[in-house]
Structures are given as C-alpha cells and as structure tokens.
XYZ file of C-alpha atoms in Angstrom:
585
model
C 0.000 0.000 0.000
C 2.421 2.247 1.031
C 6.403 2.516 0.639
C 7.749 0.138 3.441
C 10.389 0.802 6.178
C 12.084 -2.028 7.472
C 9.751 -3.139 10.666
C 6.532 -3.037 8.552
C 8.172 -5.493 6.232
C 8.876 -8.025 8.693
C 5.279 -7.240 9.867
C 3.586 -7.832 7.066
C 5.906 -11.097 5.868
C 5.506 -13.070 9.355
C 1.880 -12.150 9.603
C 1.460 -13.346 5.799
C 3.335 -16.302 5.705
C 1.020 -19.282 7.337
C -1.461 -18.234 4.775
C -0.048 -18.102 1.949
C 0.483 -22.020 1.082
C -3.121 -22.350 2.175
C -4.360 -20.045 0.121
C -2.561 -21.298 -2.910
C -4.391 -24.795 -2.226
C -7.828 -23.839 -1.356
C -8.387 -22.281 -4.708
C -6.540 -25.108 -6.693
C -9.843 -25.882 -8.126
C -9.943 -22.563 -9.950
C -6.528 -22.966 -11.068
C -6.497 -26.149 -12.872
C -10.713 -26.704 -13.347
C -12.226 -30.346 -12.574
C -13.508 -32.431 -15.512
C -17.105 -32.634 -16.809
C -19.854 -33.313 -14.591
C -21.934 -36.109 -16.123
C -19.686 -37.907 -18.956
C -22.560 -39.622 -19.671
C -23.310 -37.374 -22.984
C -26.958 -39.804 -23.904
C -28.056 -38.193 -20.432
C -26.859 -35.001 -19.567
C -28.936 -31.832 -20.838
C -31.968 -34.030 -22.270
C -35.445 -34.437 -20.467
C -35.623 -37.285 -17.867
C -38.732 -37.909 -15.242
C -39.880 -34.772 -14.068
C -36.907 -32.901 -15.147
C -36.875 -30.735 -18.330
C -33.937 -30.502 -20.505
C -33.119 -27.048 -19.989
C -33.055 -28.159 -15.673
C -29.558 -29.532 -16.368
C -28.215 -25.569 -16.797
C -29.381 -23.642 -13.921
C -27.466 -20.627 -15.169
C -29.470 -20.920 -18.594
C -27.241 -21.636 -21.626
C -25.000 -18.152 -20.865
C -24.361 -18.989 -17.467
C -23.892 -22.461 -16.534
C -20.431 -24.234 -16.802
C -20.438 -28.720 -17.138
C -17.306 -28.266 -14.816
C -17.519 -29.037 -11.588
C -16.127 -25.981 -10.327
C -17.425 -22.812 -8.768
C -14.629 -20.478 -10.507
C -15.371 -21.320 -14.073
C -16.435 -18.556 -16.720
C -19.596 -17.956 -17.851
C -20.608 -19.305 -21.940
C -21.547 -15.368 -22.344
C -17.957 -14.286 -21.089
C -16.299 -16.526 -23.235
C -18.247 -15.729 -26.367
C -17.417 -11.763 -25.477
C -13.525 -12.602 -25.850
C -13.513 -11.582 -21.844
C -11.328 -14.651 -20.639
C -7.793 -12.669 -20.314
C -9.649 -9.914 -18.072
C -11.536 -12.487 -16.597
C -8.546 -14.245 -15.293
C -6.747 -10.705 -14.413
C -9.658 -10.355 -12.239
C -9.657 -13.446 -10.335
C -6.398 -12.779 -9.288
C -7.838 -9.772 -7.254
C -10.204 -12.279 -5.528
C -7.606 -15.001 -5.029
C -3.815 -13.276 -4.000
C -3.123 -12.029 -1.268
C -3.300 -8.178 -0.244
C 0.069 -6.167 0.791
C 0.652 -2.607 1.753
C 2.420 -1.906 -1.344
C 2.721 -4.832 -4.100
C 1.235 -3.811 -7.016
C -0.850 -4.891 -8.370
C -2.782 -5.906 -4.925
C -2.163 -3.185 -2.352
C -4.020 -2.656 0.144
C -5.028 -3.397 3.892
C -3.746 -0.335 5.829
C -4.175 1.062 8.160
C -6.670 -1.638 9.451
C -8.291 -4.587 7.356
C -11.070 -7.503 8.069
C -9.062 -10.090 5.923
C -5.576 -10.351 3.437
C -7.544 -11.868 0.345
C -11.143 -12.686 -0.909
C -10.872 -16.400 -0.961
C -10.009 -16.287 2.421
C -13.830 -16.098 3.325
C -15.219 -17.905 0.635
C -12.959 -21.431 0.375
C -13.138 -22.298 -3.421
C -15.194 -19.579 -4.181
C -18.038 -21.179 -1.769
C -19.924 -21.221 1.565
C -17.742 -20.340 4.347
C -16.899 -22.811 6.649
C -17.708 -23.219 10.689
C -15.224 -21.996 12.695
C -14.612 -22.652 17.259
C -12.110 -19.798 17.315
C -12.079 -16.198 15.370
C -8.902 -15.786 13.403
C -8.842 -13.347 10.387
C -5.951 -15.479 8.492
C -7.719 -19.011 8.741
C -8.125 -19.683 5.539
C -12.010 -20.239 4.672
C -12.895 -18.595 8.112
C -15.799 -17.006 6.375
C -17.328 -15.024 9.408
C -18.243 -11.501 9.606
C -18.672 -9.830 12.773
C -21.872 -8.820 13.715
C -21.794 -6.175 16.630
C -25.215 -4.359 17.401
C -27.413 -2.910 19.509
C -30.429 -4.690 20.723
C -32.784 -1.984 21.675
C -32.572 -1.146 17.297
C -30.701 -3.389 16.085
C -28.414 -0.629 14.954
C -24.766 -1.599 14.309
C -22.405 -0.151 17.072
C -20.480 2.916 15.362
C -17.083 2.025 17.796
C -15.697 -0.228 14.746
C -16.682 -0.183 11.496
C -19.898 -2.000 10.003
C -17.365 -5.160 8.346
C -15.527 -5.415 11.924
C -11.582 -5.326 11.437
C -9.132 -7.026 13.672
C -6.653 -6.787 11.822
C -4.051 -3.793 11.640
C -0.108 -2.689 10.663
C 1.967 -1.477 13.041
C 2.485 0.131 14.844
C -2.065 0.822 15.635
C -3.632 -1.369 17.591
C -6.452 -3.317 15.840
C -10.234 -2.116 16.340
C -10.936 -5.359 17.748
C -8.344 -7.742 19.914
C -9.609 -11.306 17.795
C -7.483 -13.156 20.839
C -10.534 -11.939 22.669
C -13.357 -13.322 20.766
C -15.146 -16.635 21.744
C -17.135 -18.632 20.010
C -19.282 -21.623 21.927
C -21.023 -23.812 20.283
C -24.543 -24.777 21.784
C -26.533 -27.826 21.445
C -30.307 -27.427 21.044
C -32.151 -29.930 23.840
C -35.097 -29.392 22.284
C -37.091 -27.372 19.570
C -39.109 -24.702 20.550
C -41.910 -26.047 17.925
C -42.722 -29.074 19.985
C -40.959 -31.264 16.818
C -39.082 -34.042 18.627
C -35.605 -34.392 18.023
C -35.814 -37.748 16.717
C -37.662 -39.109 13.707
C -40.682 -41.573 14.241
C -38.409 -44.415 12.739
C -35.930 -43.979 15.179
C -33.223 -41.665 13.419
C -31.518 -38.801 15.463
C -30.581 -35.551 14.357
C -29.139 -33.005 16.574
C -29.263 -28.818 15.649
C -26.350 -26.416 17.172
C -25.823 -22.833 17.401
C -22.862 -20.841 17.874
C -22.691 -18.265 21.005
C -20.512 -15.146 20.570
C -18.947 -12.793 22.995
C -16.460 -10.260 22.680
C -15.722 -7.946 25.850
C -15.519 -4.360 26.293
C -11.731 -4.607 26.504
C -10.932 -6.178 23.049
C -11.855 -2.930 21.681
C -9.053 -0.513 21.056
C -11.587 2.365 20.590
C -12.299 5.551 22.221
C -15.527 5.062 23.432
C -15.370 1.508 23.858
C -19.345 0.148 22.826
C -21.625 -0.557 25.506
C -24.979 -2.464 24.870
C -24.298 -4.351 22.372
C -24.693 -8.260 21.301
C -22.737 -10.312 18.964
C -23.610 -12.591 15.939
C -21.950 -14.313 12.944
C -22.989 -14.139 9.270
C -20.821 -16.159 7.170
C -19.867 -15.400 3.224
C -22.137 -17.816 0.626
C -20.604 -18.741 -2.661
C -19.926 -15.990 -5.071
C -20.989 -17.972 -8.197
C -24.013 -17.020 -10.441
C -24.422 -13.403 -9.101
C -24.379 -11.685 -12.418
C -27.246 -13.668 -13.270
C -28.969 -12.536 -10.106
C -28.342 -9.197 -10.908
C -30.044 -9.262 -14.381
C -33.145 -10.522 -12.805
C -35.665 -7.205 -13.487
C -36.719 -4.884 -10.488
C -39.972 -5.555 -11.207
C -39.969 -9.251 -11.761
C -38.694 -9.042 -7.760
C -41.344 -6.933 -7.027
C -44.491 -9.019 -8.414
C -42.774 -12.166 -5.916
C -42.712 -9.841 -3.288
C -46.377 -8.785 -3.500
C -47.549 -12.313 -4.622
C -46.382 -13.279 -1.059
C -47.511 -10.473 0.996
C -50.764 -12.188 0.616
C -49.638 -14.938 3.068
C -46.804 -14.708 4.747
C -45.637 -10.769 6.479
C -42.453 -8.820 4.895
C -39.649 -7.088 6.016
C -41.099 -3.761 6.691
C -37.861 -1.910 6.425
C -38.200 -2.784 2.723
C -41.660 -3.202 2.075
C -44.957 -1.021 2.391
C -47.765 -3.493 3.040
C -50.459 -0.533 2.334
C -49.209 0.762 -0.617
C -48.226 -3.067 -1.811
C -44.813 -2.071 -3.435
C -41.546 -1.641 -1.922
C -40.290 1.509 0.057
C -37.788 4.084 -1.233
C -35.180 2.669 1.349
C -35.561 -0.970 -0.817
C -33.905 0.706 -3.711
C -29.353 2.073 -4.217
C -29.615 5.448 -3.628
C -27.755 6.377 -6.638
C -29.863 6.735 -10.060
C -30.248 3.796 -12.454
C -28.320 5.758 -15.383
C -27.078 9.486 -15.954
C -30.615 10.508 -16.532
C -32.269 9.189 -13.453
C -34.846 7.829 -16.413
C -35.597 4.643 -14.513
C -37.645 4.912 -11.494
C -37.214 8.570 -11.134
C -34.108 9.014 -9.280
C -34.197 5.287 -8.185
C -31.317 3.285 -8.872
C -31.168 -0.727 -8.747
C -33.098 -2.916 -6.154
C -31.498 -3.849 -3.292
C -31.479 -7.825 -3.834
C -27.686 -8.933 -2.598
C -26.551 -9.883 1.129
C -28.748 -11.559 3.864
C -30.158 -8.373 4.804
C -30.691 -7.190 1.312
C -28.352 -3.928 1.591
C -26.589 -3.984 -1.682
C -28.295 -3.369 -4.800
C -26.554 -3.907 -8.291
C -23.406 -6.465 -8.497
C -21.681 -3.061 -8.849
C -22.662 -1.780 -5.291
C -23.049 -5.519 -4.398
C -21.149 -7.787 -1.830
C -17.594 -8.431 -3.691
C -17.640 -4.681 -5.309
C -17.878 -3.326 -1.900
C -15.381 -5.767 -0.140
C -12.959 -5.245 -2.439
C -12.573 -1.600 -0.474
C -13.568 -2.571 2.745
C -12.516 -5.983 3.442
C -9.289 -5.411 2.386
C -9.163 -1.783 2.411
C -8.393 -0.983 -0.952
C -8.869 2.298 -2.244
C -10.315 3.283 -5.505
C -11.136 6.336 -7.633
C -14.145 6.356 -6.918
C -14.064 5.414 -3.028
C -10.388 6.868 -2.234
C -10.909 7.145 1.783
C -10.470 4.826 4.465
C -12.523 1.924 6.224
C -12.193 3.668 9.881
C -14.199 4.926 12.823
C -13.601 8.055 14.527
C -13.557 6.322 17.775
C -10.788 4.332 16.339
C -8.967 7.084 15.573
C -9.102 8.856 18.799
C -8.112 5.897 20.506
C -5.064 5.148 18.209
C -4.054 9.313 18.500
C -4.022 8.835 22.434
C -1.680 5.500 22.481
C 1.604 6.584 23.686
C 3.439 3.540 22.599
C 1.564 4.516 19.042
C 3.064 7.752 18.957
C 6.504 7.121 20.170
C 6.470 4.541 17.298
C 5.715 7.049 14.678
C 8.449 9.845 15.900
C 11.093 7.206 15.962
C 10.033 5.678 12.224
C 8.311 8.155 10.474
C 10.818 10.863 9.638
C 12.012 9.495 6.527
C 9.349 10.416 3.471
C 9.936 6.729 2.206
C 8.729 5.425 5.233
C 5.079 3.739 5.304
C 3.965 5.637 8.353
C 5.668 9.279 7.281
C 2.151 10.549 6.259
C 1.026 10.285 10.128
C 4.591 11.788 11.058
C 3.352 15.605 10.727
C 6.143 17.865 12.560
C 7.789 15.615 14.378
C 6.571 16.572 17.840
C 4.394 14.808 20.019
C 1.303 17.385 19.192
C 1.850 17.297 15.870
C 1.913 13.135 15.542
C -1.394 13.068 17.964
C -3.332 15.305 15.766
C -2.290 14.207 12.300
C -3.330 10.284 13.290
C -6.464 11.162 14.735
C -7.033 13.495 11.331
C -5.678 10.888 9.090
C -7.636 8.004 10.403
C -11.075 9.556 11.596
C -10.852 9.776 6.933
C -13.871 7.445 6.636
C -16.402 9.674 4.445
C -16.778 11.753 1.552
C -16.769 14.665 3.546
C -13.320 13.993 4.457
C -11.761 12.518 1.455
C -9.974 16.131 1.101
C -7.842 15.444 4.198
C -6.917 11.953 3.069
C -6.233 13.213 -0.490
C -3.823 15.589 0.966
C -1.935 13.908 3.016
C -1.873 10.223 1.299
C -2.425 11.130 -2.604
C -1.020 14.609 -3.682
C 2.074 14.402 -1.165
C 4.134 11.402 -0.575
C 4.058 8.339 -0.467
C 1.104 7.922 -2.493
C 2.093 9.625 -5.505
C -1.668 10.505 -6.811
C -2.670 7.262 -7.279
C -5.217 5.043 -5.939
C -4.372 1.350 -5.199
C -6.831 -0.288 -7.635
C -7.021 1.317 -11.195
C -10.505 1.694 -13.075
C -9.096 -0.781 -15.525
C -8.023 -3.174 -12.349
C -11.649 -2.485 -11.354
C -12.986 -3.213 -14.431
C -11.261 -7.106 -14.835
C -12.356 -7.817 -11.231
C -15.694 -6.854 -11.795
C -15.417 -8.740 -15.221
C -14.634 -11.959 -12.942
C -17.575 -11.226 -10.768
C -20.200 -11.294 -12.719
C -18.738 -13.625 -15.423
C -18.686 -16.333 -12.547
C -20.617 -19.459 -13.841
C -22.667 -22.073 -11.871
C -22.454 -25.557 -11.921
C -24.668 -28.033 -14.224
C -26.573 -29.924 -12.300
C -26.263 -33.465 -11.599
C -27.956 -37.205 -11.403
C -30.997 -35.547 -12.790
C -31.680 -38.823 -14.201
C -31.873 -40.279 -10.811
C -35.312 -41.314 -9.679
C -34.360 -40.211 -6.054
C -33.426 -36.840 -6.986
C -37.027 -36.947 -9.120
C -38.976 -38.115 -6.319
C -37.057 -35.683 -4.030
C -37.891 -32.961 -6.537
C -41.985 -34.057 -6.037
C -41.615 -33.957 -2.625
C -39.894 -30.429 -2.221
C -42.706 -29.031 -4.322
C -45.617 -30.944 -2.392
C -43.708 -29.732 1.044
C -43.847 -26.362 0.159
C -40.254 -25.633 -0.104
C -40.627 -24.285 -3.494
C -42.719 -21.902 -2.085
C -40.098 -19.789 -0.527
C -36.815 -21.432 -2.743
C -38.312 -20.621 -5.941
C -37.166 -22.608 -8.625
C -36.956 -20.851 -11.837
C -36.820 -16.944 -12.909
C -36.284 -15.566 -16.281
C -33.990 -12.860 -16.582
C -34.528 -9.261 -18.733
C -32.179 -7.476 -21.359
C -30.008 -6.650 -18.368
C -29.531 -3.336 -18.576
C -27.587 -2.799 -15.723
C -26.556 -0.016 -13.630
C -23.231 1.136 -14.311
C -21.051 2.436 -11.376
C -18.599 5.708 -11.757
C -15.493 3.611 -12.020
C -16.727 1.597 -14.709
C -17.548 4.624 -16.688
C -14.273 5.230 -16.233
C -12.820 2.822 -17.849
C -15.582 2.775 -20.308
C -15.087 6.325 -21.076
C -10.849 5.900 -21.249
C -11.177 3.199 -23.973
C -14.021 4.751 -26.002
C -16.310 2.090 -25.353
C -20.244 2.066 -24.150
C -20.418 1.770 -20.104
C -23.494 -0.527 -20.829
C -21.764 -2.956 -22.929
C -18.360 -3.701 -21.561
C -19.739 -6.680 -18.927
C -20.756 -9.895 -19.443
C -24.940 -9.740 -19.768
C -27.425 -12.422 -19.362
C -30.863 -11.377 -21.309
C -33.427 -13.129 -21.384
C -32.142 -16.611 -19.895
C -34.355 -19.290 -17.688
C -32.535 -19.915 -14.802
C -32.530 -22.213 -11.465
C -31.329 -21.210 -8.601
C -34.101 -21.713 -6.119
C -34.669 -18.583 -4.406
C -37.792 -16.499 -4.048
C -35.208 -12.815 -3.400
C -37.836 -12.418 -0.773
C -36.167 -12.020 2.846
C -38.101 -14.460 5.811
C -37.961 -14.761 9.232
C -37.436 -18.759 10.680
C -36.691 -17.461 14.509
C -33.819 -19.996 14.977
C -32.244 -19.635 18.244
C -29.946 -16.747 18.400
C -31.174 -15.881 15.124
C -29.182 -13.455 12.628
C -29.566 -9.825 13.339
C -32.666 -8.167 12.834
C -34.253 -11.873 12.217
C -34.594 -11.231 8.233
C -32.781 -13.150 6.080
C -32.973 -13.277 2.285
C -33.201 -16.940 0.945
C -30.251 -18.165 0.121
C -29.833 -19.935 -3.636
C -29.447 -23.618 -3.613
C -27.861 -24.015 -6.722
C -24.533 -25.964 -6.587
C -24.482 -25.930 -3.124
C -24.030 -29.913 -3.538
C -20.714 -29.636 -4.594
C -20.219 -27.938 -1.590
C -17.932 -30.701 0.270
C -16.725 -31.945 -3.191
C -15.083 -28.232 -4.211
C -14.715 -26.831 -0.282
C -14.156 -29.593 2.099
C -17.602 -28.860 4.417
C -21.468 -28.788 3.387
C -21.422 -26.232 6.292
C -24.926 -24.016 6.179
C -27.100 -21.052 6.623
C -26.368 -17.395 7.610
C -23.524 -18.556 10.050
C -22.439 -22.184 9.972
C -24.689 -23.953 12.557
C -25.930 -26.435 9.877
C -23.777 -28.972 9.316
C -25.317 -30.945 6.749
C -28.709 -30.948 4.535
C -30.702 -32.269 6.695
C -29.636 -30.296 9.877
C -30.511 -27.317 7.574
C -34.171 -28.155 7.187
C -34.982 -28.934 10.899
C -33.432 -25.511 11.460
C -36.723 -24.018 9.692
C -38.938 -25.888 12.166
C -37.198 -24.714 15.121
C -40.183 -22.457 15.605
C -43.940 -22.683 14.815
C -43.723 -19.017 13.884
C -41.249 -19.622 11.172
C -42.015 -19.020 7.674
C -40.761 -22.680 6.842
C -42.308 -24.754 9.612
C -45.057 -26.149 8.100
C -42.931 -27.488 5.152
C -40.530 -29.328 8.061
C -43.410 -30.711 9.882
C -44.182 -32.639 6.356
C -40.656 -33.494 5.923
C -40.873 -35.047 9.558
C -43.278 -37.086 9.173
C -41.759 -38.251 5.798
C -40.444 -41.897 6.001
C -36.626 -42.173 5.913
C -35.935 -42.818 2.175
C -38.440 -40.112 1.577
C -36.576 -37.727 3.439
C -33.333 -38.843 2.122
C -34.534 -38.471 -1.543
C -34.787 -35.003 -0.826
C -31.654 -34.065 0.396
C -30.182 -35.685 -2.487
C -32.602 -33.862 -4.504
C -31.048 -30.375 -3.189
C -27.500 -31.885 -3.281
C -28.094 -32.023 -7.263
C -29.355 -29.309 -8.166
C-alpha cells in the first residue's frame, strides 16, 4: 500500500506467511478446473422424469459451466472474448493483499481479511469456525456487533468489523478476545421431537458469541451491544442474479404479501410495493430515467443492503474488506472512535516519531512535525478519513504528497477485470438428474412447500444494468459504451431456487434483525466436493442438509415450519430423496 520501512516489512511477511500455502491450495480448483460433470453425454442436458432438458443448466445456456467448479467462466464471457480480463480479475479475488505490491495493495491502516478467498474457500460457503482468526483460511465469518434496543450496528468499529491492523495501531478489535461456543439445542421450541418416528436422530447447534468491552481498542469503547456471525455464501451465479428485473422481484414480493408478512424496512404493506429505502440510492443511469431518481433494487446480502453487483457484496469488499482504495471510493474503512483511541496510544506515537521521519517510510504521512502534538493530531485526522466529507484530508496527506504519488491502489481498468470476474462467474450443471431419487425428491420439495419460498426458476430481462462511476471510467478511457463492456445475461431461464424475498425462521440466536434473504441452492451440492464442508445457513450452525431443514422448524412461527413438519413425518428414504434432490441441483 504504502512505501515500506524495514519493521513493517517483517510485519507484514511473518503475519502473511502461514497463509499463503493455504491459500494457494484452497483455490486449486480454480486454477487447474475439474472435468465434466456427467460424462454420460446420452443423459446429460436431455429431459428425464420430471426434469426438463433445460433443468440440467441452472445458469441458462450463458451462465452455466459442465465443470464441476465454482470459478469457471460464464458461456456469455467466453463468447465476449472476456477470458484474459476475466482471469486478471480473479487474481484480485484469489492473492493475497500487501501494503504496497502492485498490483494488490491494500489493507492499511486496518483490514477484516488479506484476500477474498479467504472467506469464501473455493469460491463457496464459508466454513464453521470454534475460534475467530482473520488469516484461517475459509474462516468465512463476519462480525456482527449491534445494539439490541434497534438493532443498529455499534459505530465504535466499522460496520465489516476489522481485527486486523499494521503497526504500529492497535487493531479495532483484539480477535485473541473473541469466543465462540457452540450450543446444542435440547429441544425445539416447535414441539418437533428431536428424533424421527423411525428412530433416526438428528441433533441442531448454534454458535454463542462474545467479545468484551476490553478487546476494543476504541475511544468510546461500545456498551450495549450483542454479537452474531454471518458467514460469506458462494460468489458464483451473481451476475445472473443481478439481471433478474426490479420488477420481476417486485411481483414475488407482492404475490407473497398475501400470506406470509415482509420485512417492513423494505416493504410497504399498504401501498403493496416496496419503500424508497428498498432501492441504491444512486440513479439507475445518468438521466435518473428509470424509477425517477431510483437506482437498482437492493437484492444482494442476507439483509438485502446492496443493490446492483456493482454496489453488491464483492464490489464493496474489495474496499472494505481489504481496504483498498479506488477512484471512486479513495478514503479509508475507519471509525472516529478508532482514531481517537489510536491518537491517544503513547506507545503509538513514540512509534511514529522514531520511524516516520524518513518520506519513504510507510507511516511518514502520520509523522506531521515531528513533535508529540503534531503526531497526535495528524493520526487522529488521518484516520477519523472514513467519508466523503473527508476525502480532502486523506487526499492531501496520502495522494497529492508522498508516499502515495496521486494514485489510488486499484485502477478503473483493475476495477474493471475484477468486476469482469464477478459477474462472469458461472454455476455448476446440475447433476444425477436422471436419478429417480433426486425426481422423487424434486416431487416432494414441491408438495412440502419448499418451493414456495426457494423458488425454482426466474427468467432474466435485457439486463440493462446499472453502471457504477469507475466503470464509466474505464468505459469512457477506452471509447467504449459503459453498458456494454460486462458480461450480460438477457433473457435466460434460470434455477437457482430462491424467491429474493427475505423471511424470518426465529432460529435460536437468530441473525440480526431476524430477516434473512433466501439463500440460492444451486450448486451448493458440490459444496464438500469443491470446499471440504457442506457447512450451512447465515452462520455455519448447519452442518449438513438435513440439519438445515430442521433448522426451519425450530419455531412454529417460522415461515418454513409447516414445510418441516411434512418433511418429519416423511419416512426415511423419503426424506433422504430429498436431500439428495437439493445436493443435485
């Protein structure tokens, strides 16, 4: 990120060197691709039992890869002559983040992780974790520190919590201070026993998180506050979700208010459309033509905060999960109470004055006059640079002066090939369609209800996407059309088996806010195949399938219980049909 002196190197290299083996051989699968899924070419993509021919691509015929893979590129991206950016981009997702390497700088002054893949092993599900460690590779856990009372996130740390930071500033969060228990559920609050009428056993956990007041290096330290986990899902077949049409979303949402109730921080049961606060804030194109001054639908994350890929999960990680800066988001991932609290370390400041004089020295921005004043003031200045509003103090001291040099960390064009990889990502084909378990677990999951909720097919629109200010950027410096320069997906029928619709199954310990979109089941069978765990939901606590389902019964008053109260009462190779029925699709 920045030029190096001689202690940050050794920082950065012991803190970086566990990981970086692991790293290399979690995402092997992306590197050298598996073989085809079904070699048996008189089966695969034709009509069999209930199963139509066109149920073998969930991604559609632009979208779906036969590899068994979760990192392979997309038909469309290949036909666009996009494969050399593609694979430029996935090195963004894949490498490992330094302070100053180009072309992957990034990560001070604090971070949340040192790559992507880190939280999503093989491009998939995170996987369940008894201890908190940042560098763990496919420790997929986020940090979820809020108040109660609102169920407001805590402003002490930052929204993506960071424990992670270079010398010589303290991290927001002490990790060696966060515990994770595991719980075992005695008994479900629905009155379901915990043991099928022929005698199987099944057995639900839950994880219990605590961090205390003194693993915050802030200034105030948080009071009130509870802790939960939300862990990364696989990154795969987003750019098809994101060429799904507002208003397709819309009609499910309304079809639904009919019988179940909706998020009403996204929804306005009266009116029987979704509020202002559903939609990105910025405008759908230069003209503000679509939906007034509307821009995209909310639709990615569990709570449904991110609304085109472009303001979606990985677009917005790549800044603040790894803190890399950007034209068009050229601030820092900090707190104010951070700041303060890193301005008033002593042990901080004497650092500074004794390694920050030189102007190739990484911390030299922070080194101001030399005095003790001088240091105090230009931290706390320097780091408090988390908004807009501030940008013109960060610009000053860390891109028109030294070391930065004007430049941000990621180029447009770097921006550009990531966000090529991101939506170019393809899903798996699915498998042993021919199978007249998976068919009979297919008839099930529709009599059950599950479909109800895990919706199996949508058909996307021309995907006319909205196009974010760095992309014009590049757009604009190679004289091409913003709106044409990603991979599209019009008019395709795809499979992934989600409604977009957020529900409520009031698990114990539930997931902030208790709203949680439904999360796509496609390819999530190759889960243990491509990741090593068929670890699942928002944070882990189902271990397989199976465990996954009784989850949505836990409750009478969840959205899903009915449909697990059938699938209890299914006989055993019932039941087991349809887990293998959502393991192939």
């Amino acid at each position: 990120m920045r030029n190096m002196n001689k202690q940050s190197c050794l920082f950065i290299m012991s803190m970086l060197a566990a990981s970086v083996l692991s790293a290399c051989s979690d995402s092997s699968d992306s590197m050298s691709g598996l073989g085809p899924l079904t070699p048996d070419e008189e089966v695969f993509g034709k009509a069999t039992g209930n199963f139509t021919a066109e149920e073998w691509y969930p991604g559609g015929e632009l979208g779906t890869t036969e590899k068994a893979s979760y990192s392979a590129i997309t038909p469309a991206a290949e036909q666009a002559g996009m494969e050399e950016d593609f694979n430029t981009g996935e090195g963004f997702f894949e490498k490992l983040y330094t302070f100053e390497q180009e072309p992957r700088k990034g990560l001070g002054p604090a971070w949340v992780r040192n790559s992507c893949i880190a939280c999503h092993p093989s491009y998939g599900h995170g996987k369940r974790q008894t201890e908190y460690r940042a560098n763990q590779i496919g420790n997929g856990y986020l940090l979820v520190i809020y108040h109660p009372d609102n169920n407001a996130y805590i402003s002490e740390v930052t929204g993506m919590p960071q424990t992670q930071a270079m010398s010589p500033f303290k991290a927001p969060i002490d990790e060696s201070q966060i515990s994770i228990e595991w719980k075992t559920v005695t008994e479900m609050e629905s009155g379901l026993p915990m043991q099928f009428e022929d005698g199987e056993k099944y057995s639900l956990i839950y994880p219990e998180v605590r961090i205390p007041q003194s693993a915050f290096n802030t200034n105030p330290k948080p009071e009130n506050y509870e802790v939960r986990l939300e862990s990364t899902i696989g990154v795969y077949g987003t750019g098809l979700l994101d060429a799904l049409d507002d208003e397709e979303i819309e009609k499910q949402w309304a079809a639904e208010s009919k019988y179940v109730e909706l998020n009403p921080a996204m929804w306005d049961k009266d009116a029987g459309t979704f509020k202002a606060s559903a939609y990105y804030s910025a405008p759908y194109n230069d003209t503000g033509t679509h939906r007034g001054s509307r821009g995209p639908l909310k639709r990615f994350t569990y709570a449904m905060t991110r609304g085109s890929l472009q303001d979606g999960a990985g677009a917005n990680a790549i800044w603040n999960i790894t803190n890399v800066t950007r034209s068009d988001r050229h601030w820092l991932y900090t707190t104010a109470a951070w700041a303060k609290a890193q301005s008033e370390d002593a042990e901080v400041i004497k650092y500074i004055k004794e390694h920050g004089a030189s102007e190739s020295s990484i911390l030299h921005p922070y080194y101001a006059d030399g005095t003790d004043e001088g240091i105090v003031a230009r931290v706390n200045e320097i780091l408090s640079c988390s908004s807009i509003a501030k940008k013109e103090i960060f610009d000053r001291y860390l891109f028109n002066g030294a070391p930065y040099n004007g430049q941000e960390e990621m180029t447009d064009k770097q921006y550009y090939q990531f966000m090529v990889w991101h939506r170019a990502l393809a899903v798996p084909a699915a498998r042993n369609l021919n199978d007249a378990r998976v068919q009979r677990g297919k008839e099930l999951f529709s009599k059950m209800g599950c479909a109800q909720c895990h919706r199996p097919s949508w058909k996307t629109g021309a995907d006319n996407m909205w196009v974010d200010a760095s992309i014009k950027a590049y757009a604009k410096s190679v004289g091409k059309d913003a709106n044409k320069v990603l991979p599209k997906y019009p008019n395709q029928t795809i499979w992934p088996y989600t409604d977009m619709v957020q529900h409520r199954l009031f698990m114990k310990n539930d997931i902030r806010t208790g709203w949680c979109r439904t999360t796509p089941l496609w390819g999530r069978g190759l889960s243990r195949q491509l990741t090593g765990a068929d670890d699942r939901l928002h944070d882990c606590r189902a271990r397989t399938v199976l465990e996954a389902i009784m989850w949505h019964g836990y409750s009478k008053q969840s959205d899903g219980y009915q449909a697990t109260e059938k699938f209890y009462q299914l006989p055993k190779e019932d039941r087991d049909a349809v887990v293998k029925f959502i393991e192939s699709i």
